[in-house]
Structure formats: C-alpha cells, structure tokens
Coordinates of N, CA, C and O in Angstrom, one line a residue:
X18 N -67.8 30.8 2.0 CA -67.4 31.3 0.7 C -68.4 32.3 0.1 O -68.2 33.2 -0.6
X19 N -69.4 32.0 0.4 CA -70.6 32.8 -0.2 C -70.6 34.2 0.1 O -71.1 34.9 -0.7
X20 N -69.8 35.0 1.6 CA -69.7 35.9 1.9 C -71.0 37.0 2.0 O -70.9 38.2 2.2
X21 N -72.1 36.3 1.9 CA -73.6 37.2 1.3 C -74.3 37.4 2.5 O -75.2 36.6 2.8
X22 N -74.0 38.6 3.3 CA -75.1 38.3 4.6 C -76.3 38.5 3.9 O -76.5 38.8 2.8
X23 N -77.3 38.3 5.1 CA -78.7 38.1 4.8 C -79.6 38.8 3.9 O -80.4 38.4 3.2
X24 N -79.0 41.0 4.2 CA -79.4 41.4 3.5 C -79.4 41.7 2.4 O -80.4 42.0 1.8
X25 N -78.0 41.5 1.8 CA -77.6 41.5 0.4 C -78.3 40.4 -0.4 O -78.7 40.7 -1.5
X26 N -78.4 38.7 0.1 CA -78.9 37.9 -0.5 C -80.5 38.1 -0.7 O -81.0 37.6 -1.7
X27 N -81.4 38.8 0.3 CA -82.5 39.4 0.5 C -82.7 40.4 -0.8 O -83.3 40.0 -1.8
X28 N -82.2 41.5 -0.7 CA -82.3 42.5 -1.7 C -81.6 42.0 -3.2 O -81.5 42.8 -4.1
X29 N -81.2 40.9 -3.3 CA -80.7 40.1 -4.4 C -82.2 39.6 -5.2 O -82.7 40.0 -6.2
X30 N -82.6 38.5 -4.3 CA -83.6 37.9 -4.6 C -84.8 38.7 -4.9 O -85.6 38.7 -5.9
X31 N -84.9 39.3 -3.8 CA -86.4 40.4 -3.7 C -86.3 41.4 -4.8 O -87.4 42.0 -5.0
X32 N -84.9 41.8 -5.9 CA -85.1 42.4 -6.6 C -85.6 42.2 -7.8 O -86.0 43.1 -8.6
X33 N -85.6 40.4 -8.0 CA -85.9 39.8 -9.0 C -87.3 39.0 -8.7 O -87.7 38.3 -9.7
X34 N -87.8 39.0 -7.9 CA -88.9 38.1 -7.5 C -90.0 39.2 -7.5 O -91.0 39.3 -8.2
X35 N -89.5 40.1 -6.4 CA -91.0 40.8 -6.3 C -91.6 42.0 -7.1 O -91.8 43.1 -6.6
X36 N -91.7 41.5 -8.2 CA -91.9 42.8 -9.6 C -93.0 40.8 -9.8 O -94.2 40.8 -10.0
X37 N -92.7 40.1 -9.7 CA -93.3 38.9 -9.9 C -94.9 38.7 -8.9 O -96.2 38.6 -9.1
X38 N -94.0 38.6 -7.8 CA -95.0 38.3 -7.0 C -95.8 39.3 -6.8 O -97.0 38.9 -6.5
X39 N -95.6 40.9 -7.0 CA -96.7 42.3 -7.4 C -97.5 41.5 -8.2 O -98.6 41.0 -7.8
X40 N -96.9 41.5 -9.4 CA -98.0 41.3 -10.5 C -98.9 39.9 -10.6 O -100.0 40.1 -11.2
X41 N -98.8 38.8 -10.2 CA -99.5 37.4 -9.5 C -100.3 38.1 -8.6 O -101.1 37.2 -8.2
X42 N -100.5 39.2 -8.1 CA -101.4 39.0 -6.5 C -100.9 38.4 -5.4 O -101.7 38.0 -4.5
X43 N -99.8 38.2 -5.3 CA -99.0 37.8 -3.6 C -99.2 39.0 -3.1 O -99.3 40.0 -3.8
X44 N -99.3 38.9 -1.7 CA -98.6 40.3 -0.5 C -98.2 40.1 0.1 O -98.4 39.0 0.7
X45 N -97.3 41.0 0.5 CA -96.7 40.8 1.4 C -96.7 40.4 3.0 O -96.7 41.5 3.5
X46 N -96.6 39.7 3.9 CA -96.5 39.4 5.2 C -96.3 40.2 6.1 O -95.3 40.9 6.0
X47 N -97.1 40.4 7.1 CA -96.0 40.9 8.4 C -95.5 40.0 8.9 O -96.3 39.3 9.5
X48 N -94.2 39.8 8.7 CA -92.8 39.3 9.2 C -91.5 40.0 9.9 O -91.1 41.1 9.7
X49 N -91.1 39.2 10.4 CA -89.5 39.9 11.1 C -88.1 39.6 9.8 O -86.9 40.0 9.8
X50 N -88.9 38.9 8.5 CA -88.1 38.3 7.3 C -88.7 38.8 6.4 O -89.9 38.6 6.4
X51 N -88.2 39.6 5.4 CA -88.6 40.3 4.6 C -89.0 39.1 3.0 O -89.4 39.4 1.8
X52 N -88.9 38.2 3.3 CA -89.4 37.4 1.9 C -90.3 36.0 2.1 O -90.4 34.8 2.1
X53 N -91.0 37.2 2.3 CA -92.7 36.3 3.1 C -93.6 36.8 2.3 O -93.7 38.0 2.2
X54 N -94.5 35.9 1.4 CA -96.5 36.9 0.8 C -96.9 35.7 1.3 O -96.4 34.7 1.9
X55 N -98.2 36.1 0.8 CA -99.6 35.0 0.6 C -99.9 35.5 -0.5 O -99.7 36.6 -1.0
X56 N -100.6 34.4 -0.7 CA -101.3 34.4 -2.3 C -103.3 34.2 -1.4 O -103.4 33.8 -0.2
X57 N -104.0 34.3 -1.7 CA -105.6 34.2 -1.3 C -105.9 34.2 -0.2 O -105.0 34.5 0.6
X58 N -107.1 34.0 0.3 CA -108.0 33.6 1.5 C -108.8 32.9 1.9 O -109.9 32.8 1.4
X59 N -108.5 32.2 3.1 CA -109.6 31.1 3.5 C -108.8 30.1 3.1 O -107.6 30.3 3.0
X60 N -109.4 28.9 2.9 CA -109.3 27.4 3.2 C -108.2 27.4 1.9 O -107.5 26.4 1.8
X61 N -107.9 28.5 1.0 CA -107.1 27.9 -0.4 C -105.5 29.2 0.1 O -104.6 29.5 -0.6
X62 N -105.9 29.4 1.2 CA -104.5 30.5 0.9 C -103.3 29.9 1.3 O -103.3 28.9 2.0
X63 N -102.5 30.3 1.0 CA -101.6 29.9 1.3 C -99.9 31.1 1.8 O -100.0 32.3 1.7
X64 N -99.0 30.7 2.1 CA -98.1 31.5 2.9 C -96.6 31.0 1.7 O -96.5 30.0 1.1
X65 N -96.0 32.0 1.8 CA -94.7 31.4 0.7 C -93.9 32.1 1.4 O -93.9 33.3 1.2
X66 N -92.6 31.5 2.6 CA -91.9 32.3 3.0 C -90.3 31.3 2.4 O -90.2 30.1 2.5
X67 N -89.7 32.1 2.0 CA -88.0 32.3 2.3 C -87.4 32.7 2.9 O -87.3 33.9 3.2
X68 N -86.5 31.2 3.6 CA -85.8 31.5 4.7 C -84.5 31.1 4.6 O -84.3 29.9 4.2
X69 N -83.5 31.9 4.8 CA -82.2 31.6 4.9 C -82.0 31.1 5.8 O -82.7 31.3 6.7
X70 N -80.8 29.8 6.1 CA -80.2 28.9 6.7 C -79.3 29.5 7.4 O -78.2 29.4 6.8
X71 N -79.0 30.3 8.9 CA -78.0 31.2 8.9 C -77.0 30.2 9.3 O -75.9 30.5 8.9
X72 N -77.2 29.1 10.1 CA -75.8 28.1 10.6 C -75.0 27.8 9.0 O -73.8 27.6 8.9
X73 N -75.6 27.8 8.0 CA -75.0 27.4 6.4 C -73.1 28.1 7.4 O -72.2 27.7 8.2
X74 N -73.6 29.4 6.8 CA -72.7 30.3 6.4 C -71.8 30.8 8.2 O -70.7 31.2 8.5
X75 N -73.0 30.5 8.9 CA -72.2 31.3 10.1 C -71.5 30.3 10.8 O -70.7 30.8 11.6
X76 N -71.6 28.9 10.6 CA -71.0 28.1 11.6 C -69.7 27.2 10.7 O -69.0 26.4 11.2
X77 N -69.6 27.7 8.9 CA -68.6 26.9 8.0 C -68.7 28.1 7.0 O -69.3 28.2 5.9
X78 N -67.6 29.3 7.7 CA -67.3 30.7 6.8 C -67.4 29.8 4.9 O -68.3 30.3 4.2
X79 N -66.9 29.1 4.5 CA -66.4 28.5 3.3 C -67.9 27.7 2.6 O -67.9 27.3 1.5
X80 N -68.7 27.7 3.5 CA -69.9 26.6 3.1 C -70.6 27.6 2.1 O -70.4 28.8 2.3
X81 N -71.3 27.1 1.2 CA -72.4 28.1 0.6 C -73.3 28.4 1.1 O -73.7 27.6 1.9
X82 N -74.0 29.6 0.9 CA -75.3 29.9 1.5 C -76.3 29.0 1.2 O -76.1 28.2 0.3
X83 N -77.3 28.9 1.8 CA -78.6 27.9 1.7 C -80.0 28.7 1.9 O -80.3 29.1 3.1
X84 N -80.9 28.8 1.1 CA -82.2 28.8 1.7 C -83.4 27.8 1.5 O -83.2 26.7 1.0
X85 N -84.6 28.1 2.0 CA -85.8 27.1 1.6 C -86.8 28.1 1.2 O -86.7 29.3 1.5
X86 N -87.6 27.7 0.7 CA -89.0 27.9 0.5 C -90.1 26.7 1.2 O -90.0 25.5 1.3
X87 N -91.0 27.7 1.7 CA -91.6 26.5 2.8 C -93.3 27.3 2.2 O -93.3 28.5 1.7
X88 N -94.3 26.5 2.2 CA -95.3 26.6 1.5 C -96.8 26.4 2.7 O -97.5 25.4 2.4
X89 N -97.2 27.1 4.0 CA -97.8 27.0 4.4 C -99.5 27.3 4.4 O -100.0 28.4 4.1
X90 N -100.1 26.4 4.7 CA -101.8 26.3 4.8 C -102.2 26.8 6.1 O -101.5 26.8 7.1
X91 N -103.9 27.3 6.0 CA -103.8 27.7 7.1 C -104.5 26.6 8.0 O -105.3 25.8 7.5
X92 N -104.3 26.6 9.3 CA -105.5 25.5 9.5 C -104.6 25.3 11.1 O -103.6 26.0 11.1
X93 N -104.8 24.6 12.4 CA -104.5 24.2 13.6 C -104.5 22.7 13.1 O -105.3 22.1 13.7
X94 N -103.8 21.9 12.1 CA -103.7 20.7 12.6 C -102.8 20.0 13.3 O -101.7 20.3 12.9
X95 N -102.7 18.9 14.5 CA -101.7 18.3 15.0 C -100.7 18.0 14.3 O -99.6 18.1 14.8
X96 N -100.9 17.5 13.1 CA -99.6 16.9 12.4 C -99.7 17.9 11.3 O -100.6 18.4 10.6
X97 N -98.0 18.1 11.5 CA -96.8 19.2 10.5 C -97.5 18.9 9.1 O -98.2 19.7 8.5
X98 N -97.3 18.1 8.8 CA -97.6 17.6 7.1 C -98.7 18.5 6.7 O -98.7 19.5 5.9
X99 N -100.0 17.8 7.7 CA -101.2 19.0 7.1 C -101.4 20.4 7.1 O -102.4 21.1 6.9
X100 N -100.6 20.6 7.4 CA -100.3 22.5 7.2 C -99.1 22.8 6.5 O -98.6 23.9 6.5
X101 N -98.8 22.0 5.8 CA -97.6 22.2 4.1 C -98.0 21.5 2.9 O -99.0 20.8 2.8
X102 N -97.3 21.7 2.2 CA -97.4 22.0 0.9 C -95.9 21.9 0.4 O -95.1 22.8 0.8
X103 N -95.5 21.0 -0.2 CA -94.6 21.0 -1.1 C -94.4 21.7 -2.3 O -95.2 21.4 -3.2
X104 N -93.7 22.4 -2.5 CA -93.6 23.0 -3.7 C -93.4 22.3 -5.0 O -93.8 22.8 -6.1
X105 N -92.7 20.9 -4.6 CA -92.5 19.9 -6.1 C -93.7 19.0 -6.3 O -94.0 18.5 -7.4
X106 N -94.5 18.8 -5.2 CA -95.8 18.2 -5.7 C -96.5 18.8 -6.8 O -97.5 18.2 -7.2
X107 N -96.2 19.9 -7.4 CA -96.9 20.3 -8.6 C -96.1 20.8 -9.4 O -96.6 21.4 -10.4
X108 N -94.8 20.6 -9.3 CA -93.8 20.5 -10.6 C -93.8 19.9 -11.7 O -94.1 18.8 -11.3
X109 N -93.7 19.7 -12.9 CA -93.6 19.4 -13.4 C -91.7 19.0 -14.0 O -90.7 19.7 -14.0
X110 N -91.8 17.7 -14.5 CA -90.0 17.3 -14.5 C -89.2 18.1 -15.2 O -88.0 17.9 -15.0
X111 N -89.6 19.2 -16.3 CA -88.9 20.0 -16.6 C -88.6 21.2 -16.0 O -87.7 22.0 -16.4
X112 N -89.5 21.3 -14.9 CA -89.5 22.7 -13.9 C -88.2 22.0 -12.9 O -87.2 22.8 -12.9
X113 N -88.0 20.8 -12.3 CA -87.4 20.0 -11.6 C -86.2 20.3 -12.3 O -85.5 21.2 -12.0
X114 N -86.0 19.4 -13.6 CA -84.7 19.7 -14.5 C -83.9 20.8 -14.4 O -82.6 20.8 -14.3
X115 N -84.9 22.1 -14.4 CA -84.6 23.4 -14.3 C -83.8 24.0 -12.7 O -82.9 24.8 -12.6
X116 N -84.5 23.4 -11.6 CA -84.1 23.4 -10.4 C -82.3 22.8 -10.3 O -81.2 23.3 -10.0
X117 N -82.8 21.6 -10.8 CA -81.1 21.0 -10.6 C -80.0 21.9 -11.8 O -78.9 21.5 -11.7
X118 N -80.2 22.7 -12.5 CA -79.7 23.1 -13.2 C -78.7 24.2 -12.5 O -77.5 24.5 -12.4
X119 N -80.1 24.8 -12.0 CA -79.4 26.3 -11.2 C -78.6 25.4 -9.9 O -77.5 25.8 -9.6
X120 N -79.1 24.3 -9.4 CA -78.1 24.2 -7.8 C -77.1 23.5 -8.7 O -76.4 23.1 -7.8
X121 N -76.5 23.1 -9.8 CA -75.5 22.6 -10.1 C -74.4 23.4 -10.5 O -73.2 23.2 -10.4
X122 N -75.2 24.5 -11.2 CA -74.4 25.9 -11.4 C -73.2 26.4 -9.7 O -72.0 26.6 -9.3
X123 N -74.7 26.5 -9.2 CA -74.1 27.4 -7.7 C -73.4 26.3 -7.1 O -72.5 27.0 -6.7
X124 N -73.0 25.1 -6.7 CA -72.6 24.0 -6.5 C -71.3 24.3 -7.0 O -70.2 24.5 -6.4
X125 N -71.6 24.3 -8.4 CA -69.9 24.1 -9.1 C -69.1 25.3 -8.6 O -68.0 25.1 -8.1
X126 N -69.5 26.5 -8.7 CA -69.2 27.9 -8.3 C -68.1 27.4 -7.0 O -66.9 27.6 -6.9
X127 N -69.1 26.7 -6.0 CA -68.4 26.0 -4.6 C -67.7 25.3 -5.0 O -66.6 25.5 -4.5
X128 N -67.7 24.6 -5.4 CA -67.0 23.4 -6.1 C -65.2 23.7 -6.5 O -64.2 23.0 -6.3
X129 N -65.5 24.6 -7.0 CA -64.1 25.9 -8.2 C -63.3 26.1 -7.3 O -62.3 25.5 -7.3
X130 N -63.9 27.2 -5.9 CA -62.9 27.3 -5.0 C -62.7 25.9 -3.7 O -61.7 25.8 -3.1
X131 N -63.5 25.2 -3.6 CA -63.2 24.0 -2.5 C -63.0 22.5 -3.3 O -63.6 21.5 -2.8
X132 N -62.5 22.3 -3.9 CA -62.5 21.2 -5.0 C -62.6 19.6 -3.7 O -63.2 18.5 -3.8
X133 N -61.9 20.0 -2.8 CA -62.0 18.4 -1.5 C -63.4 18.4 -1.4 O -64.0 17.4 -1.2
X134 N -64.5 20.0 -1.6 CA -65.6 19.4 -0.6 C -66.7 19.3 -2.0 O -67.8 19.9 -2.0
X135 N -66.4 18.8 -2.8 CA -67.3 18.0 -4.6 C -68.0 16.7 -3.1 O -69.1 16.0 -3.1
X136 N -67.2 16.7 -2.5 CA -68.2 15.0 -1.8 C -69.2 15.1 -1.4 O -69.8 14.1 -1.3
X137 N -69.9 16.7 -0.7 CA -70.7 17.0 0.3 C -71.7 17.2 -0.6 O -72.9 17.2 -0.1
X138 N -71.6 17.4 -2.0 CA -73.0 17.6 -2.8 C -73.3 16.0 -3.8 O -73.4 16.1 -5.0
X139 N -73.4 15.0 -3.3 CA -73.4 14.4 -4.5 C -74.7 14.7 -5.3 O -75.7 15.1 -4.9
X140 N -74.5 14.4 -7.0 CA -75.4 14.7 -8.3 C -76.5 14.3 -7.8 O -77.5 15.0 -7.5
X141 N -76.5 12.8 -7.7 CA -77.7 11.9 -7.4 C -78.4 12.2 -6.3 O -79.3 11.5 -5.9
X142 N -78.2 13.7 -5.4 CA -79.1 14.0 -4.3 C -79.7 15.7 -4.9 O -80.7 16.3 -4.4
X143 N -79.1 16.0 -5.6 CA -79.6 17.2 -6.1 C -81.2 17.1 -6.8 O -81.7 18.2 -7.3
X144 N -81.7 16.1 -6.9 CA -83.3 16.3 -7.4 C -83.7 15.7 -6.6 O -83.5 14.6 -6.2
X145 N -84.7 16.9 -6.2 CA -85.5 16.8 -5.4 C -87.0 15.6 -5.7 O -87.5 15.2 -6.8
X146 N -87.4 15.3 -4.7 CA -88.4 14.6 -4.5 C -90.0 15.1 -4.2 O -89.8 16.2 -3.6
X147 N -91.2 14.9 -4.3 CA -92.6 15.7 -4.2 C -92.5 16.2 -2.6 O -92.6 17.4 -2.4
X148 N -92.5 15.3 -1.8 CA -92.1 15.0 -0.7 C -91.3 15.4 0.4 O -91.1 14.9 1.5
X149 N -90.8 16.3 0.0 CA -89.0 16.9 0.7 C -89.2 18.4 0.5 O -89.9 18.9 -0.4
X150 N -88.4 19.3 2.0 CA -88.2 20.6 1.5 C -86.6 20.6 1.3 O -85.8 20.4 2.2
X151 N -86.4 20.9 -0.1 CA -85.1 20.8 -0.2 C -84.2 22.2 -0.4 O -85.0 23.1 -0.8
X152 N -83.3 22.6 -0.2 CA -82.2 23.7 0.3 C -81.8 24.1 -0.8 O -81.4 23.1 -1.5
X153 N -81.8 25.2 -1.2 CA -81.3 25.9 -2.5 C -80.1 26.2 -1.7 O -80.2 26.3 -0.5
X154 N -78.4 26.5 -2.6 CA -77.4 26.6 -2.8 C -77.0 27.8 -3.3 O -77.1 27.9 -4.6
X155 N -76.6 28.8 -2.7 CA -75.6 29.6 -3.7 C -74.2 30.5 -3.0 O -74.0 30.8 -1.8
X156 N -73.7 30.7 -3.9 CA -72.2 31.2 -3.9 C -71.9 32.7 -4.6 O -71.1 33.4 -4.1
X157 N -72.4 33.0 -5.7 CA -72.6 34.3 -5.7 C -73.9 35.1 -6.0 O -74.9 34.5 -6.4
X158 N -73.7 36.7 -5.9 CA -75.1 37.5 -6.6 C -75.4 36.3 -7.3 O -76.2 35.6 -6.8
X159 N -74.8 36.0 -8.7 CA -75.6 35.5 -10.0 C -76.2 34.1 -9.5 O -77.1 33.6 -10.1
X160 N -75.8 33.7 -8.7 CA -76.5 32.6 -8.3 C -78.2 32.9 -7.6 O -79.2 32.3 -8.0
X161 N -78.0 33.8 -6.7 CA -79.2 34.2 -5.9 C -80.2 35.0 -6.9 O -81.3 35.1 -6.6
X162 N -79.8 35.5 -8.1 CA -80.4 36.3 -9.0 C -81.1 34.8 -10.0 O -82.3 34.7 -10.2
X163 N -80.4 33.8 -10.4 CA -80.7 32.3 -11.0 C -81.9 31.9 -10.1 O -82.9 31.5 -10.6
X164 N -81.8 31.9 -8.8 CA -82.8 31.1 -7.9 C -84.0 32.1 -8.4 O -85.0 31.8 -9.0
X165 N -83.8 32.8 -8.0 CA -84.9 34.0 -8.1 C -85.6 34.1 -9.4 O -86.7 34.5 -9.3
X166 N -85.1 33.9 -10.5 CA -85.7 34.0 -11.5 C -86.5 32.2 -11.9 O -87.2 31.8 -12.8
X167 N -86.0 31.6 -10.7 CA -86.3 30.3 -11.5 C -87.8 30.1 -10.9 O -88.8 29.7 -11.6
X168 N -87.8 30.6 -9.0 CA -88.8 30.8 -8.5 C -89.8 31.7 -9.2 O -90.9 31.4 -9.4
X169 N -89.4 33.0 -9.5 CA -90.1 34.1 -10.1 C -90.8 33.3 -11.5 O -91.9 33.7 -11.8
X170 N -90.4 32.4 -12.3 CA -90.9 31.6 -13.6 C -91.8 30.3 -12.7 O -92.9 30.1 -13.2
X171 N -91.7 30.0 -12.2 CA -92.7 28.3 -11.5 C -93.6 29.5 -11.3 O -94.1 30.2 -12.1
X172 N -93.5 29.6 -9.4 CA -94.5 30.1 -9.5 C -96.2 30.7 -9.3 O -97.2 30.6 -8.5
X173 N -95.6 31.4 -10.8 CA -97.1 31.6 -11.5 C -97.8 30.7 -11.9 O -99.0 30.5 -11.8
X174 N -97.0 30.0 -12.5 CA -97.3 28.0 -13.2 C -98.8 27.2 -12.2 O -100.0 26.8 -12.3
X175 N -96.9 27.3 -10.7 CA -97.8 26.6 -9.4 C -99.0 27.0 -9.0 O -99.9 26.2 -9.2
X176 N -99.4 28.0 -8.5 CA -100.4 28.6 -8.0 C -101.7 28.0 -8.7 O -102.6 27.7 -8.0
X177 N -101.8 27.9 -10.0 CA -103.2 27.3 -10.9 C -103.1 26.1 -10.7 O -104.2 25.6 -10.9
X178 N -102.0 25.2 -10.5 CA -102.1 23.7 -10.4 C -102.5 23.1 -8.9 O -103.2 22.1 -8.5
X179 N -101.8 24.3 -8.1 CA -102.4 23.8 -6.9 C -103.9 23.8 -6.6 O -104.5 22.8 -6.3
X180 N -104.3 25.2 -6.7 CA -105.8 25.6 -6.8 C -106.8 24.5 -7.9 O -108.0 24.6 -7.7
X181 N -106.4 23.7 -8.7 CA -107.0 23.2 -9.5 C -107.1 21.7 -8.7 O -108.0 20.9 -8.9
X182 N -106.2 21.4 -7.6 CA -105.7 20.2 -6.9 C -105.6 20.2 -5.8 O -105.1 19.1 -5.4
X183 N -106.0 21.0 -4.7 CA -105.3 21.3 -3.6 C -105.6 20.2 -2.5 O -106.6 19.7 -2.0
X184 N -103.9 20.2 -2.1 CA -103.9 19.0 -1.1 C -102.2 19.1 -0.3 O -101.0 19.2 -0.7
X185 N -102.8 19.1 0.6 CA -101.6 19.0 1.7 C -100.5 18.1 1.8 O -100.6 16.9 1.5
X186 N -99.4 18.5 2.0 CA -98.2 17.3 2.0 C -98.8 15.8 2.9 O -98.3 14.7 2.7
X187 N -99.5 16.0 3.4 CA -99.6 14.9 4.3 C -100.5 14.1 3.5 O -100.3 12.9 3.6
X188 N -102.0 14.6 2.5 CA -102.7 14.0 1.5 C -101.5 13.3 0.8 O -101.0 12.2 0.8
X189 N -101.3 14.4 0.3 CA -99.9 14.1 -1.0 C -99.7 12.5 -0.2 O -100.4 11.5 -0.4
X190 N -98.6 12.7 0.8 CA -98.2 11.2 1.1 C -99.1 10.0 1.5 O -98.7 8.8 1.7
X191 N -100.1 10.4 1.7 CA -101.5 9.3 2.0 C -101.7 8.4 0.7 O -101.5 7.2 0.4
X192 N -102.1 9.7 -0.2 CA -102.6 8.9 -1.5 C -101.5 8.7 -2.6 O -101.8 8.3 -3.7
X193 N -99.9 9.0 -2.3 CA -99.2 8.6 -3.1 C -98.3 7.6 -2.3 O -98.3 6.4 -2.8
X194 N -97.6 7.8 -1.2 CA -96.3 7.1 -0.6 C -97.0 6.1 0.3 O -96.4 5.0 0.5
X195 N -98.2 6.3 0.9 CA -98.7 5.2 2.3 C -100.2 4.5 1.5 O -100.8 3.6 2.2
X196 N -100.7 4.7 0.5 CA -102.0 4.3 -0.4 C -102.4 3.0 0.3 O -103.6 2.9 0.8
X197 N -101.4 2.0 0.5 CA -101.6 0.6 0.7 C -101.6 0.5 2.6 O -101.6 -0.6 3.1
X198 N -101.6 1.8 3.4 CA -102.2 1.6 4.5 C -103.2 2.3 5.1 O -103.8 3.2 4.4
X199 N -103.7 1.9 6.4 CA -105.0 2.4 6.8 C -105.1 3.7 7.6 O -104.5 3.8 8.7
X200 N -105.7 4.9 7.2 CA -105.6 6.2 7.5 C -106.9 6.4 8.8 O -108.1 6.3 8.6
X201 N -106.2 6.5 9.9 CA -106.9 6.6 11.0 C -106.8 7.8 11.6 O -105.9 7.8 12.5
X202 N -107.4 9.1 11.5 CA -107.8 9.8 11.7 C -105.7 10.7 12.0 O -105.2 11.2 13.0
X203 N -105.2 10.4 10.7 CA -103.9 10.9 10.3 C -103.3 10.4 10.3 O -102.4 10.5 9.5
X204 N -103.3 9.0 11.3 CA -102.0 8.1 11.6 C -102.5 6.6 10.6 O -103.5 6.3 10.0
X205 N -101.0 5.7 10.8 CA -101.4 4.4 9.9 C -101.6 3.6 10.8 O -101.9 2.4 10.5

C-alpha cells in the first residue's frame, strides 16, 4: 500500500532530516545507502544509519513500508550488543509518547485501506522498549515526512545524553535487565 520505492521515501526523509543533521555536526557516510552520518571520533563516535526493510513492501505489495534506525559504536567486539546503541536508552517517555504517536498515525493510514489487517499491529506492541530496535511504519509522504521530523527533533536531545552517559546496548542490559547475574568477560 505504501507504494514508496526507496528513493522517494529517501528524498522524503533526507529532505526533512538533513538541514538537521548539517546543522548538529553529523556527516555524511560513504555508503551504498544514502541515509547514513556519524556524529564524532574515537571511542564516543558513533554511526546513525537508516535502513529500509525492502521484504516490508516487496514480498506484501499492501504491507506498509518499514524502516530502522540502527546506532553503531566503533570497536571489533565479539558480541553484537557491544557495538550498539539503542536509540530509546536515552529517551525520554515523552519523546517515546511522541514515537507511538507518529506509528499510530501511519498504522491507522494502513489500517483505513486494510481494515482485516488492525490484528498485525497491536497498540500494546507499538512502544517501544530501551532494549529493542524497533521498525518505524509508514503509508504515505506525510507519514515519512512525521518520522523525519520526529527523528530530526530527538536527535539533537540524544547526542548530549548519550555523550554525558555513554554505554553500549550490551552495558545497558548488564546493569539494567541481567544486574542480579555474574558478568564473565560478556557472558552470564
């Protein structure tokens, strides 16, 4: 349903984001995907790519589009965890509130024209957790223009909370989700 190949949802987003990401100090990536920066250097930089889900749209013409945001560190560690970065680990619940807002919007959009498939999104899974990379949703321009602006508003936010905190998804789940087990050189 979404009908949005890559580039149009690209030049949708990138036209609302990167007047943002210019003015923050991101740059741009060399990538084969045009909605890739880093923000610094050394042990605090970090990688912010957007990536579109191409099976969303190419394998269920009717499904909505989907992308992620994936938040990488630099570093060779064996385990995945310690080379990410969750984006909601430094959310705050009204930034979160704000997230479910816009995927409920683009949801309903899908929703309008597929009314049988309301089952594939339930409410209660649309907020996200610190923990999780979760899939933005959309169905039209105005949707991809809503993500874009929502990301283009955090952020600037994120970047100082992280830098004031910085800690890897895999910390994150040590000292929040696993606290009460024994950390042996990554493993419990």
């Amino acid at each position: 349903m979404s009908g949005m190949g890559a580039d149009a949802f690209q030049a949708e987003f990138e036209g609302v984001f990167a007047p943002v990401a210019d003015a923050i100090g991101l740059l741009r990536r060399r990538s084969t995907r045009r909605l890739c920066w880093t923000y610094g250097r050394g042990a605090l930089a970090l990688a912010f790519d957007f990536a579109l889900n191409p099976k969303a749209t190419g394998l269920l013409p009717h499904y909505p589009g989907e992308f992620a945001l994936t938040i990488s560190l630099p570093g060779n560690s064996p385990s995945p965890l310690a080379t990410v970065v969750s984006l909601f680990q430094y959310t705050t619940a009204a930034e979160v509130d704000a997230y479910v807002a816009v995927e409920d919007r683009a949801l309903a959009n899908f929703v309008a024209g597929n009314p049988a498939a309301a089952t594939l999104f339930p409410p209660d899974l649309r907020r996200p957790a610190p923990n999780v990379a979760q899939w933005c949703h959309y169905v039209t321009r105005d949707d991809v223009r809503a993500w874009a602006q929502w990301y283009a508003g955090l952020i600037p936010l994120w970047i100082p909370r992280y830098l004031d905190a910085p800690e890897s998804l895999e910390d994150w789940c040590w000292r929040v989700l696993w606290k009460d087990q024994k950390r042996d050189n990554g493993t419990a």
